[in-house]
mmCIF file of C-alpha atoms in Angstrom:
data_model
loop_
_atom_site.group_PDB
_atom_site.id
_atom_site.type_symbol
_atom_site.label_atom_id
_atom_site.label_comp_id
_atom_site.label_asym_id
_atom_site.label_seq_id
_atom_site.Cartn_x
_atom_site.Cartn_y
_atom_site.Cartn_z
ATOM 1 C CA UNK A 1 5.923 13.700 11.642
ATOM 2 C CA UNK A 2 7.555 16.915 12.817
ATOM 3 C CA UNK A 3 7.061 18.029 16.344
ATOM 4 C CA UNK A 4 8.460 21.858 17.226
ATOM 5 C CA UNK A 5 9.576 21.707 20.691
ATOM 6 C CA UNK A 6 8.005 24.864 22.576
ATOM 7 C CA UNK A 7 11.314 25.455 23.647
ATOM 8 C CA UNK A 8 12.333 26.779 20.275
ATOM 9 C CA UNK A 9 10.067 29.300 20.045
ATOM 10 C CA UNK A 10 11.168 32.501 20.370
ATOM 11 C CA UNK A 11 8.623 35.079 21.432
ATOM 12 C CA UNK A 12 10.635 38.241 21.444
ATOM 13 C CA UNK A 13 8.393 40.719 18.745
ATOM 14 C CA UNK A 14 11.174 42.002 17.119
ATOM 15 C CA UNK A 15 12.256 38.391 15.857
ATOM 16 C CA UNK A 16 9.059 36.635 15.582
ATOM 17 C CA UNK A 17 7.988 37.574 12.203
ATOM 18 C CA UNK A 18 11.207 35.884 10.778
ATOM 19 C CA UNK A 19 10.282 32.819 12.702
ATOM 20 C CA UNK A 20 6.435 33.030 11.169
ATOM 21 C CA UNK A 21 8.526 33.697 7.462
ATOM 22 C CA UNK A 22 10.415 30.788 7.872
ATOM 23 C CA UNK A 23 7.762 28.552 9.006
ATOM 24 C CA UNK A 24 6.052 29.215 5.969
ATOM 25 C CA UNK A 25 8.537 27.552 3.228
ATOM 26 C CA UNK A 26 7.450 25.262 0.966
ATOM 27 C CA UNK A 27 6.347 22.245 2.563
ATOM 28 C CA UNK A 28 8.548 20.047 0.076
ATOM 29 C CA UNK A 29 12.094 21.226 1.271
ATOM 30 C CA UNK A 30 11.988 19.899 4.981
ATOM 31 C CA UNK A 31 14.758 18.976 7.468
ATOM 32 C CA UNK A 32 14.319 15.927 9.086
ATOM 33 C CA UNK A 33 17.833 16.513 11.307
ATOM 34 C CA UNK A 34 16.216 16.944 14.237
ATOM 35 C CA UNK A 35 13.441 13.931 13.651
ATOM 36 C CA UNK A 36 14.410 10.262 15.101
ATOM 37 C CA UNK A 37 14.663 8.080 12.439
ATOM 38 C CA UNK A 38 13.641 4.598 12.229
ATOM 39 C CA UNK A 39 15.439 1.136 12.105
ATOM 40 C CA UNK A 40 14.514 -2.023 10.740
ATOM 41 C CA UNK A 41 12.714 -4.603 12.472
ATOM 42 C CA UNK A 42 13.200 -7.426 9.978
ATOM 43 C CA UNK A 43 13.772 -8.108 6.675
ATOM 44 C CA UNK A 44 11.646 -9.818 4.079
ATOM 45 C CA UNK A 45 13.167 -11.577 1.121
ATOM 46 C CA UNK A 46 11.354 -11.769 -2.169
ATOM 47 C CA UNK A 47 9.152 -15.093 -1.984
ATOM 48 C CA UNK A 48 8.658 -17.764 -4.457
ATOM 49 C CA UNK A 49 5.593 -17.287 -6.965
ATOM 50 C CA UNK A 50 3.088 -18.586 -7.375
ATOM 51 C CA UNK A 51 -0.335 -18.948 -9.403
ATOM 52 C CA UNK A 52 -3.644 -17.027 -8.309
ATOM 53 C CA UNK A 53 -5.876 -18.456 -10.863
ATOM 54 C CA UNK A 54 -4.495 -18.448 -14.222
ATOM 55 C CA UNK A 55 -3.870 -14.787 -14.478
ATOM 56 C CA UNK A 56 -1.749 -14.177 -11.933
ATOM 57 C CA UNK A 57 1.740 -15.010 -10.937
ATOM 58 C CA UNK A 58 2.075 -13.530 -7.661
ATOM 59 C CA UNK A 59 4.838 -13.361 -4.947
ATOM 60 C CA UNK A 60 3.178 -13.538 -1.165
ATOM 61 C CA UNK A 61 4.949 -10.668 -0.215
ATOM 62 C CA UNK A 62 4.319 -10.645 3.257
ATOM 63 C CA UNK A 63 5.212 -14.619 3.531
ATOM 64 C CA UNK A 64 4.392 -16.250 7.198
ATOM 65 C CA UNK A 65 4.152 -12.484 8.617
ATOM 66 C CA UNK A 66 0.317 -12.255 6.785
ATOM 67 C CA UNK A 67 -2.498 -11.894 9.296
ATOM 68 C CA UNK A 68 -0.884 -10.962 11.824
ATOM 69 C CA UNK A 69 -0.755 -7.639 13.901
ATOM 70 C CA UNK A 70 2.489 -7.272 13.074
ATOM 71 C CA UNK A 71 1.042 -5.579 9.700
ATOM 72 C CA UNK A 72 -1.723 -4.210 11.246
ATOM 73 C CA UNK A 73 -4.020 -3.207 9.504
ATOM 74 C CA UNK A 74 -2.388 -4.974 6.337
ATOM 75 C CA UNK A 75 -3.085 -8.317 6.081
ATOM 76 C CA UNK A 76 -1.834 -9.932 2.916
ATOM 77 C CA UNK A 77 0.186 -8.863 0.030
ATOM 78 C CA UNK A 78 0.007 -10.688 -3.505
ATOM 79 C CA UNK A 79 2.537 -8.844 -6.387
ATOM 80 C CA UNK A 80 2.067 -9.860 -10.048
ATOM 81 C CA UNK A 81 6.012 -8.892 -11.158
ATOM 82 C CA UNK A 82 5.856 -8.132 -14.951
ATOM 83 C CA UNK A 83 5.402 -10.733 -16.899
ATOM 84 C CA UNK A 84 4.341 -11.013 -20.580
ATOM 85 C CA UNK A 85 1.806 -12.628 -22.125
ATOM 86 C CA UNK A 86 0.866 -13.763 -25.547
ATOM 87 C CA UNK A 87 -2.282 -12.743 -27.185
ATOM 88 C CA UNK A 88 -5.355 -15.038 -25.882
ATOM 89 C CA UNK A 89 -8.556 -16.395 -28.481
ATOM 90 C CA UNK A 90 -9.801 -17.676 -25.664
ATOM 91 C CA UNK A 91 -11.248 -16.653 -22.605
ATOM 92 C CA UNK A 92 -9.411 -14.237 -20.580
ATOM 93 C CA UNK A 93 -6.870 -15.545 -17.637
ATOM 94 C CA UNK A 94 -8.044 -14.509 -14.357
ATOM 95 C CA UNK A 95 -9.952 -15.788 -11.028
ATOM 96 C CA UNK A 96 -13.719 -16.562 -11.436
ATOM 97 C CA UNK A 97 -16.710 -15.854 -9.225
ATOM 98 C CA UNK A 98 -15.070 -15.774 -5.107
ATOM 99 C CA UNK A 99 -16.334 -14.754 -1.973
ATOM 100 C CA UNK A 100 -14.819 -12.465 0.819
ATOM 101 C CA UNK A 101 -16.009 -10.708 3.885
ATOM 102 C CA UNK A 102 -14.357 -8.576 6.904
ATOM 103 C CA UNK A 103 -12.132 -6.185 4.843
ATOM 104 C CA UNK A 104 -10.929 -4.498 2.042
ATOM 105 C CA UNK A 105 -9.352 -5.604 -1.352
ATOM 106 C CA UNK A 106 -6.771 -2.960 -3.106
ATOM 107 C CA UNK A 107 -5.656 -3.659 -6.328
ATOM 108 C CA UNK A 108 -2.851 -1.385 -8.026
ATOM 109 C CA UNK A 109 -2.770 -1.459 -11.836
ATOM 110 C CA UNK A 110 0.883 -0.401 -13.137
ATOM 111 C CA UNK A 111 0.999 -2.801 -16.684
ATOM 112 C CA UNK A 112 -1.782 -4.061 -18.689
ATOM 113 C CA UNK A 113 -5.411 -3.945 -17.505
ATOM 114 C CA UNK A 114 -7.594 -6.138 -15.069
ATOM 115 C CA UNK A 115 -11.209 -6.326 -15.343
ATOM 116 C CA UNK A 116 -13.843 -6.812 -11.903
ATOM 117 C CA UNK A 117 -17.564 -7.389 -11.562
ATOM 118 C CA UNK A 118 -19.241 -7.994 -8.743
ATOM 119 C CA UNK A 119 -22.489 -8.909 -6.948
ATOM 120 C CA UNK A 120 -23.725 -5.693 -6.615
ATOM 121 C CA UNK A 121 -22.857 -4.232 -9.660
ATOM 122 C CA UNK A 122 -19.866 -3.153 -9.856
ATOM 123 C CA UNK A 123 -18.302 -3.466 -13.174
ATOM 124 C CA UNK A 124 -14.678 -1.848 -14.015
ATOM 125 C CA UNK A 125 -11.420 -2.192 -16.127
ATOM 126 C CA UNK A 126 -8.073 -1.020 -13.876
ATOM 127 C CA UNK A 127 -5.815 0.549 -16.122
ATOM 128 C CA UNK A 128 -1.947 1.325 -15.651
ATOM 129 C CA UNK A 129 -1.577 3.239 -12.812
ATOM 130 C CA UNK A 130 -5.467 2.920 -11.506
ATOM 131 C CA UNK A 131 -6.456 1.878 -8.341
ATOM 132 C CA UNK A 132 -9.603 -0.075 -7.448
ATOM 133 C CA UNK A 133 -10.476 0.200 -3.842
ATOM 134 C CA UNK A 134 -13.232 -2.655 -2.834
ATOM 135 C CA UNK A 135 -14.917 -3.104 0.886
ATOM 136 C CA UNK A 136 -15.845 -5.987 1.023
ATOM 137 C CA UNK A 137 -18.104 -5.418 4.616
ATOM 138 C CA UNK A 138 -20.633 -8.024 5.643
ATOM 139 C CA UNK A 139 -20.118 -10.075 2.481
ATOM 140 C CA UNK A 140 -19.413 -9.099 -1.636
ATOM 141 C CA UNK A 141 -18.846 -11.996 -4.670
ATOM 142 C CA UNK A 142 -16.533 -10.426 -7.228
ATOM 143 C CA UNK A 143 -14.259 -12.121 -10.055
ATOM 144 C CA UNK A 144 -10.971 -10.630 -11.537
ATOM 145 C CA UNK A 145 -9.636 -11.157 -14.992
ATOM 146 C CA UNK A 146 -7.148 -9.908 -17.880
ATOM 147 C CA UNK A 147 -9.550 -7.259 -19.265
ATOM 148 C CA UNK A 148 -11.022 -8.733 -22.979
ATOM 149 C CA UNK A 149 -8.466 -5.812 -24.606
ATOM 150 C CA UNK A 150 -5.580 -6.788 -22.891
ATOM 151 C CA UNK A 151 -6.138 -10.493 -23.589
ATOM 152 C CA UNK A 152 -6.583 -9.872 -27.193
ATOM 153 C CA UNK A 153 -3.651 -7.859 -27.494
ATOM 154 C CA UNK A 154 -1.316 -9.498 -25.117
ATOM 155 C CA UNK A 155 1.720 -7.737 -23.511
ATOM 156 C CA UNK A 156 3.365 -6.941 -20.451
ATOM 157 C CA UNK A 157 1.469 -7.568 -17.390
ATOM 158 C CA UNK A 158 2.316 -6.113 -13.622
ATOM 159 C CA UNK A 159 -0.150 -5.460 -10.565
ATOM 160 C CA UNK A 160 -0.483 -5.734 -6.802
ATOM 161 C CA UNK A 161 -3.136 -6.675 -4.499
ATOM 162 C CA UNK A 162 -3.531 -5.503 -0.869
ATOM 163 C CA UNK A 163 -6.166 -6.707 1.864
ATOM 164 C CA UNK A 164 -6.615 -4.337 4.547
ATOM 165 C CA UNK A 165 -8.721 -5.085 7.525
ATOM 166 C CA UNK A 166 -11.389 -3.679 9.232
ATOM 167 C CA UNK A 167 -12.414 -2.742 12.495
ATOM 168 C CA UNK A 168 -14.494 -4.611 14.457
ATOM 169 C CA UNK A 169 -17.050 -2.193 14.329
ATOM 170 C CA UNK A 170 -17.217 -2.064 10.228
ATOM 171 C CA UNK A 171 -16.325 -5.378 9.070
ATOM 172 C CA UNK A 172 -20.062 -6.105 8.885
ATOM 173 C CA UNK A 173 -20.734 -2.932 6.735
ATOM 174 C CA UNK A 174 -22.479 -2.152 3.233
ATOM 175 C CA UNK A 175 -19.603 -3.763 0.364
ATOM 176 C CA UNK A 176 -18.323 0.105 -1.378
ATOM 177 C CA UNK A 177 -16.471 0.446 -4.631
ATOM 178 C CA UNK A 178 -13.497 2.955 -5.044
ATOM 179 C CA UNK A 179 -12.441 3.442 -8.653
ATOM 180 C CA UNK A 180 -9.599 5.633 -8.401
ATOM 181 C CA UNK A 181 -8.293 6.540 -11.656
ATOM 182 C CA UNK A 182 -4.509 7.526 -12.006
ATOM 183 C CA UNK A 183 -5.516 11.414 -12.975
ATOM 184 C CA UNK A 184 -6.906 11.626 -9.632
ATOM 185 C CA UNK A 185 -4.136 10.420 -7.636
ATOM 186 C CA UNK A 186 -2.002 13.855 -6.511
ATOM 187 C CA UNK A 187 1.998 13.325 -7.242
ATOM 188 C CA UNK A 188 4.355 15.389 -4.961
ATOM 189 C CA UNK A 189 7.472 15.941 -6.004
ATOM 190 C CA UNK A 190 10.350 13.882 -3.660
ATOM 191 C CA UNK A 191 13.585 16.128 -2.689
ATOM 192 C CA UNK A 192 17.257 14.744 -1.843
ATOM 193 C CA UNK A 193 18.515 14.763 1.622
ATOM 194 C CA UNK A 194 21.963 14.102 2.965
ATOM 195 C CA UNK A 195 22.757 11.910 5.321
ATOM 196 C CA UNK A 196 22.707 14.597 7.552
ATOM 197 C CA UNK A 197 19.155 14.948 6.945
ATOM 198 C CA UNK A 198 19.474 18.165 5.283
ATOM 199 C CA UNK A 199 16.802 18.779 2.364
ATOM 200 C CA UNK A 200 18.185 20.014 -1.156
ATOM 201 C CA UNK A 201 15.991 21.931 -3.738
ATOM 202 C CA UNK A 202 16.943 19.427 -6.139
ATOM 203 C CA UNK A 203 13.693 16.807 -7.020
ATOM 204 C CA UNK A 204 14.752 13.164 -7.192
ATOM 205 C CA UNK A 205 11.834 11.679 -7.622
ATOM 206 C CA UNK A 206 8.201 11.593 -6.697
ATOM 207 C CA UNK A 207 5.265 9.941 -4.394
ATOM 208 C CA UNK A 208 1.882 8.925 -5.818
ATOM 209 C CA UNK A 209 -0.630 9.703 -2.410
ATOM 210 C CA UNK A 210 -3.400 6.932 -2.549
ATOM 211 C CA UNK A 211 -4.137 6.857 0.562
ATOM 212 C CA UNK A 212 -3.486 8.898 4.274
ATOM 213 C CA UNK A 213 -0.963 11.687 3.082
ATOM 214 C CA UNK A 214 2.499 13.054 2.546
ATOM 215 C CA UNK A 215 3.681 16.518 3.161
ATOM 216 C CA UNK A 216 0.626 18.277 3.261
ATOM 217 C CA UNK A 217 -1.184 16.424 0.010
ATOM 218 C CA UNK A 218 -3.847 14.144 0.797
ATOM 219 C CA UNK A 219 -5.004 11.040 -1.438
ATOM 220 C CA UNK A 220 -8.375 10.294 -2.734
ATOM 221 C CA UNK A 221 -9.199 6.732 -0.636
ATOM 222 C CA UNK A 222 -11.703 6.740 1.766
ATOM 223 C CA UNK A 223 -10.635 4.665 4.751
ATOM 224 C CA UNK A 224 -12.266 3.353 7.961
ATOM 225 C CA UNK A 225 -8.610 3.378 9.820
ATOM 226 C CA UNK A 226 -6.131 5.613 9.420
ATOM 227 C CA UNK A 227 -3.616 4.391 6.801
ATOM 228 C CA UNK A 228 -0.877 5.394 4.621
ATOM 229 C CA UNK A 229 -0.136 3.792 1.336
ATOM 230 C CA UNK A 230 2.200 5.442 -1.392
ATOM 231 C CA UNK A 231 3.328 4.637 -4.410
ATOM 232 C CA UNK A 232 7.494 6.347 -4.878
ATOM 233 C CA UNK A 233 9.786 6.158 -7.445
ATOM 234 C CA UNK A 234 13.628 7.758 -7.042
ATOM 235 C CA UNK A 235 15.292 8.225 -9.998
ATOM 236 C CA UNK A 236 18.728 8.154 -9.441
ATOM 237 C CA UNK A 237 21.743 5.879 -7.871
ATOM 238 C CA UNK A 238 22.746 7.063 -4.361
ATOM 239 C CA UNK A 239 19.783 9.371 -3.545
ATOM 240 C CA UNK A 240 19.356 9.953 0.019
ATOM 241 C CA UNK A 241 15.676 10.413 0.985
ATOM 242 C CA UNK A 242 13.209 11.206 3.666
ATOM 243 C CA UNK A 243 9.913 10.189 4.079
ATOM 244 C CA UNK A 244 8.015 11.514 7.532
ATOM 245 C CA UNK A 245 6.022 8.607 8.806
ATOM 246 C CA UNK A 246 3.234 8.743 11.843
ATOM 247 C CA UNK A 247 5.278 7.861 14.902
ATOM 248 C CA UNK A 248 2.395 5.531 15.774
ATOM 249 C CA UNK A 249 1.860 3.807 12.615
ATOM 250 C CA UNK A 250 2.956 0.228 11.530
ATOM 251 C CA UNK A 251 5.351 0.869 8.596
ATOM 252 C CA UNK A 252 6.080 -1.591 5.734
ATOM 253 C CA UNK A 253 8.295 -0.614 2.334
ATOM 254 C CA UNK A 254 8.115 -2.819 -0.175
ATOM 255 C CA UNK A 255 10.921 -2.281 -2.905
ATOM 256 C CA UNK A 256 9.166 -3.177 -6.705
ATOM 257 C CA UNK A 257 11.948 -2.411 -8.102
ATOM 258 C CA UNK A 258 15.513 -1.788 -7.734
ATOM 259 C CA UNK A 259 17.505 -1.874 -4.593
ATOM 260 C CA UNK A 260 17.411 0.067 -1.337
ATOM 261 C CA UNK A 261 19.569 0.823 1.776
ATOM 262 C CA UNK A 262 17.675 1.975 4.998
ATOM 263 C CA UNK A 263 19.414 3.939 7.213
ATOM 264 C CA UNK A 264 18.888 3.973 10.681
ATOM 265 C CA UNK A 265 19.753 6.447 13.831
ATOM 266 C CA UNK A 266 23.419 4.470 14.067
ATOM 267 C CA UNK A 267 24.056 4.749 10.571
ATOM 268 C CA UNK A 268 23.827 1.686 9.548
ATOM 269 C CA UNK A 269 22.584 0.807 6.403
ATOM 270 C CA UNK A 270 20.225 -2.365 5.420
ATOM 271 C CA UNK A 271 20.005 -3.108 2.244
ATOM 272 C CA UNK A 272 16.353 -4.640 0.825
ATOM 273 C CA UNK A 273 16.318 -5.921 -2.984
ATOM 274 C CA UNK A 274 13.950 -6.178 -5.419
ATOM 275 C CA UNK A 275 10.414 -7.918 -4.038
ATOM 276 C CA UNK A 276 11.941 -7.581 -0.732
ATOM 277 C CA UNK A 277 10.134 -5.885 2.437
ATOM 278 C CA UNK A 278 11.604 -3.991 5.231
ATOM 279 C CA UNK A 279 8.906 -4.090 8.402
ATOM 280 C CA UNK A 280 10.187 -0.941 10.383
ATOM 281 C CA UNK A 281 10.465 -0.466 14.180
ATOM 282 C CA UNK A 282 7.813 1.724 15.628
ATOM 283 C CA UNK A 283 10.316 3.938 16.754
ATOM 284 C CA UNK A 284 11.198 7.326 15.273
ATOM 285 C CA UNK A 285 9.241 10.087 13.210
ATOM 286 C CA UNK A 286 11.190 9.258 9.506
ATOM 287 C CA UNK A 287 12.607 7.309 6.982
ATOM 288 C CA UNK A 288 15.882 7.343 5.682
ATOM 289 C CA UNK A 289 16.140 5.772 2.254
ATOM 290 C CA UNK A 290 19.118 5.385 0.171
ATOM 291 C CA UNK A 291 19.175 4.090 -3.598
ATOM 292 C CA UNK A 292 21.121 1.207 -4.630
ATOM 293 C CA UNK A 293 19.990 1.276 -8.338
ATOM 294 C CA UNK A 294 18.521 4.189 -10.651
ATOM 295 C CA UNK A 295 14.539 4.097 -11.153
ATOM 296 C CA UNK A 296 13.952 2.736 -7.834
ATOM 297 C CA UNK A 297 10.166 1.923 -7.015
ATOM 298 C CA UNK A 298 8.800 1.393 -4.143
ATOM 299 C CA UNK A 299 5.652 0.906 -2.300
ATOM 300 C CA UNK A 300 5.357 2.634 1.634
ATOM 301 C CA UNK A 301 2.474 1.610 3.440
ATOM 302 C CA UNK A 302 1.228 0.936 6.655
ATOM 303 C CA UNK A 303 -1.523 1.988 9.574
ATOM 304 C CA UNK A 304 -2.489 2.721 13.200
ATOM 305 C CA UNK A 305 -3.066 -0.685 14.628
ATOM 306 C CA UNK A 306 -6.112 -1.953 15.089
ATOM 307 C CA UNK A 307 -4.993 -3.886 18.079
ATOM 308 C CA UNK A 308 -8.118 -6.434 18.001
ATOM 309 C CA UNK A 309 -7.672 -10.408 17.252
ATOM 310 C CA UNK A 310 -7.350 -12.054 13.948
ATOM 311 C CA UNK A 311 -9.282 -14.783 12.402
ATOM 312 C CA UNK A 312 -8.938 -15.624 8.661
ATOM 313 C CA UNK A 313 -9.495 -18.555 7.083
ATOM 314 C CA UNK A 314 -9.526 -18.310 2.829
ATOM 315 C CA UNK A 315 -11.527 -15.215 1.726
ATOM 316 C CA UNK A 316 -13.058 -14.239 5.037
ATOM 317 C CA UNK A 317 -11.168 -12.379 7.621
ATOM 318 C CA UNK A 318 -13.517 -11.213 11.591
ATOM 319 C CA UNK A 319 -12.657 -11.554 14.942
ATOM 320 C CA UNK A 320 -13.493 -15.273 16.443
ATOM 321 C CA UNK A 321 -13.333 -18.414 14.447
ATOM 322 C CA UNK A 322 -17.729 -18.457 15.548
ATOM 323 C CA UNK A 323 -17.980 -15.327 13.223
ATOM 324 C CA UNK A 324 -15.483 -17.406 10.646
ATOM 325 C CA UNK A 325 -18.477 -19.989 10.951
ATOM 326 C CA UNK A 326 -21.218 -18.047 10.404
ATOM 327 C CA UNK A 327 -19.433 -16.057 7.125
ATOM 328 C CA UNK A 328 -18.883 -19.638 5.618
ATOM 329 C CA UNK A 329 -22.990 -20.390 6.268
ATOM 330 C CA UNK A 330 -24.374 -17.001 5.146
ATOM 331 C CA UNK A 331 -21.979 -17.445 1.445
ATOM 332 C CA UNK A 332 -23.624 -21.362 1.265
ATOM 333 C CA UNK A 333 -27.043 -19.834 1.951
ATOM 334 C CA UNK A 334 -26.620 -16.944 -0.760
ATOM 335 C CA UNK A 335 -26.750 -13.938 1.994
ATOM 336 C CA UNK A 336 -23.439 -11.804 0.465
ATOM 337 C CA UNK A 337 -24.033 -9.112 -2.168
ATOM 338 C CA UNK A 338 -26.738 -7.491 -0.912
#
């Protein structure tokens, strides 16, 4: 986020029109010189997989940090890397018929195709590069396979799935369906900086907004926080990036592939690899981002903390460990879905 000190502002007439002009450039070239940048907090390595179901092979990205207010308001982080798979006769791989209450499910599509019903209706096949945004509120039933095309046809297979929480206040809300399609997510185009922050005209790459927004372009998911999630790729070695960031936000990249170097106010670069997660210090306006490999990938996200306790225990997520309780006796007495 870019603040203009008043102090900078020059109110003589004669100049001020130039000062207007120039405020009025293009909202992609941007100097970040005078912005603090962040640091790392910690540094995540990639984490053994595992299986979720039989569909997917997932690494827990977030490891012993998940559900905690560390992330807030991310809770848990599940990444399908690609994999292949042969062509199934039988039925598709994937999680049957599960429960979940208190927050939201986001699952990004980027190879092959997942398929989701649910108890109130909802019935939808993600595609590459789709995003399917699910509330789960006061209580939802939903299953998640290898769509019936996919499984027939087999072939490289890659997603990720997000749970965000919710506020006190709306974890007990109507369950809502988000299909975002990939046509309807807005790409803006990614400039080069140096590592003096100085923007270039030159596009290295580009950021798919799905949520909150990034210079100016907004993405199309509804929240009931304030969050940030974006999906960047940078296409060359040794690019030198950056990415404004809410000052206030919690701030999480997660490199899908490739390798990156953060760079911090001292200089000094930490390098993230592939699966790996840098949590960032809530300190400073920007990221600095440096490529360590062409066709980097990575996913930015994070959120204004909610700042209220925690209490998950397997698909439910509230408050007090009484509302845990009462989640687990409203699923046995067939209350969620409606």
């Amino acid at each position: 986020m870019l603040v203009r000190s008043s102090s900078t502002i020059i109110i003589y007439s004669l100049v001020l029109p130039i000062v207007q002009a120039l405020s009025t450039t293009s909202s992609n070239i941007m100097s970040t010189s005078s912005v603090a940048l962040r640091s790392v907090k910690q540094i995540l390595p990639a984490a053994p997989r595992h299986w979720v179901g039989d569909g997917f092979h997932v690494h827990p990205v977030f490891s012993n940090k998940a559900f905690t207010e560390e992330l807030s308001p991310f809770l848990m982080f599940d990444y399908a890397a690609p994999q292949q798979f042969k062509p199934n006769k039988g039925s598709p791989r994937g999680v049957g018929q599960h429960p979940h209450r208190g927050f939201e499910t986001v699952t990004i599509a980027f190879k092959g195709e997942v398929e989701h019903a649910d108890s109130v209706g909802n019935r939808d096949v993600i595609k590459p590069g789709d995003v399917q945004w699910m509330t789960a509120g006061r209580g939802i039933i939903h299953q998640e396979f290898h769509s019936n095309e996919f499984s027939k046809k087999g072939g490289e297979f890659e997603m990720c799935q997000l749970w965000i929480n919710l506020p006190k206040k709306n974890k007990m809300t109507k369950p809502h369906y988000q299909p975002i399609v990939d046509k309807k997510i807005p790409v803006v185009d990614l400039k080069g900086a140096s590592v003096d922050g100085e923007c270039s005209e030159e596009t290295v790459g580009e950021v798919r907004v799905i949520a909150g927004s990034f210079l100016g372009t907004k993405g199309p998911a509804t929240t009931f926080s304030p969050v940030e999630l974006w999906d960047a790729t940078i296409q060359k070695k040794g690019t030198v990036v950056d990415l404004p960031f809410p000052d206030d936000f919690n701030c999480i990249i997660f490199v899908r592939r490739g390798e990156i170097d953060v760079i911090s106010e001292s200089g000094d670069p930490k390098r993230v690899g592939a699966q790996g997660v840098a949590l960032m210090k809530r300190e400073g306006g920007s990221i600095r981002i440096q490529s360590a490999q062409k066709n980097t990938s990575l996913l930015i996200m994070g959120g204004l903390p909610l700042n209220e306790p925690i209490a998950a225990r397997g698909p439910f997520v509230m408050n007090t460990w009484d509302e845990i309780n009462k989640a687990n006796k409203d699923y046995m007495m067939g209350k969620f879905g409606k």
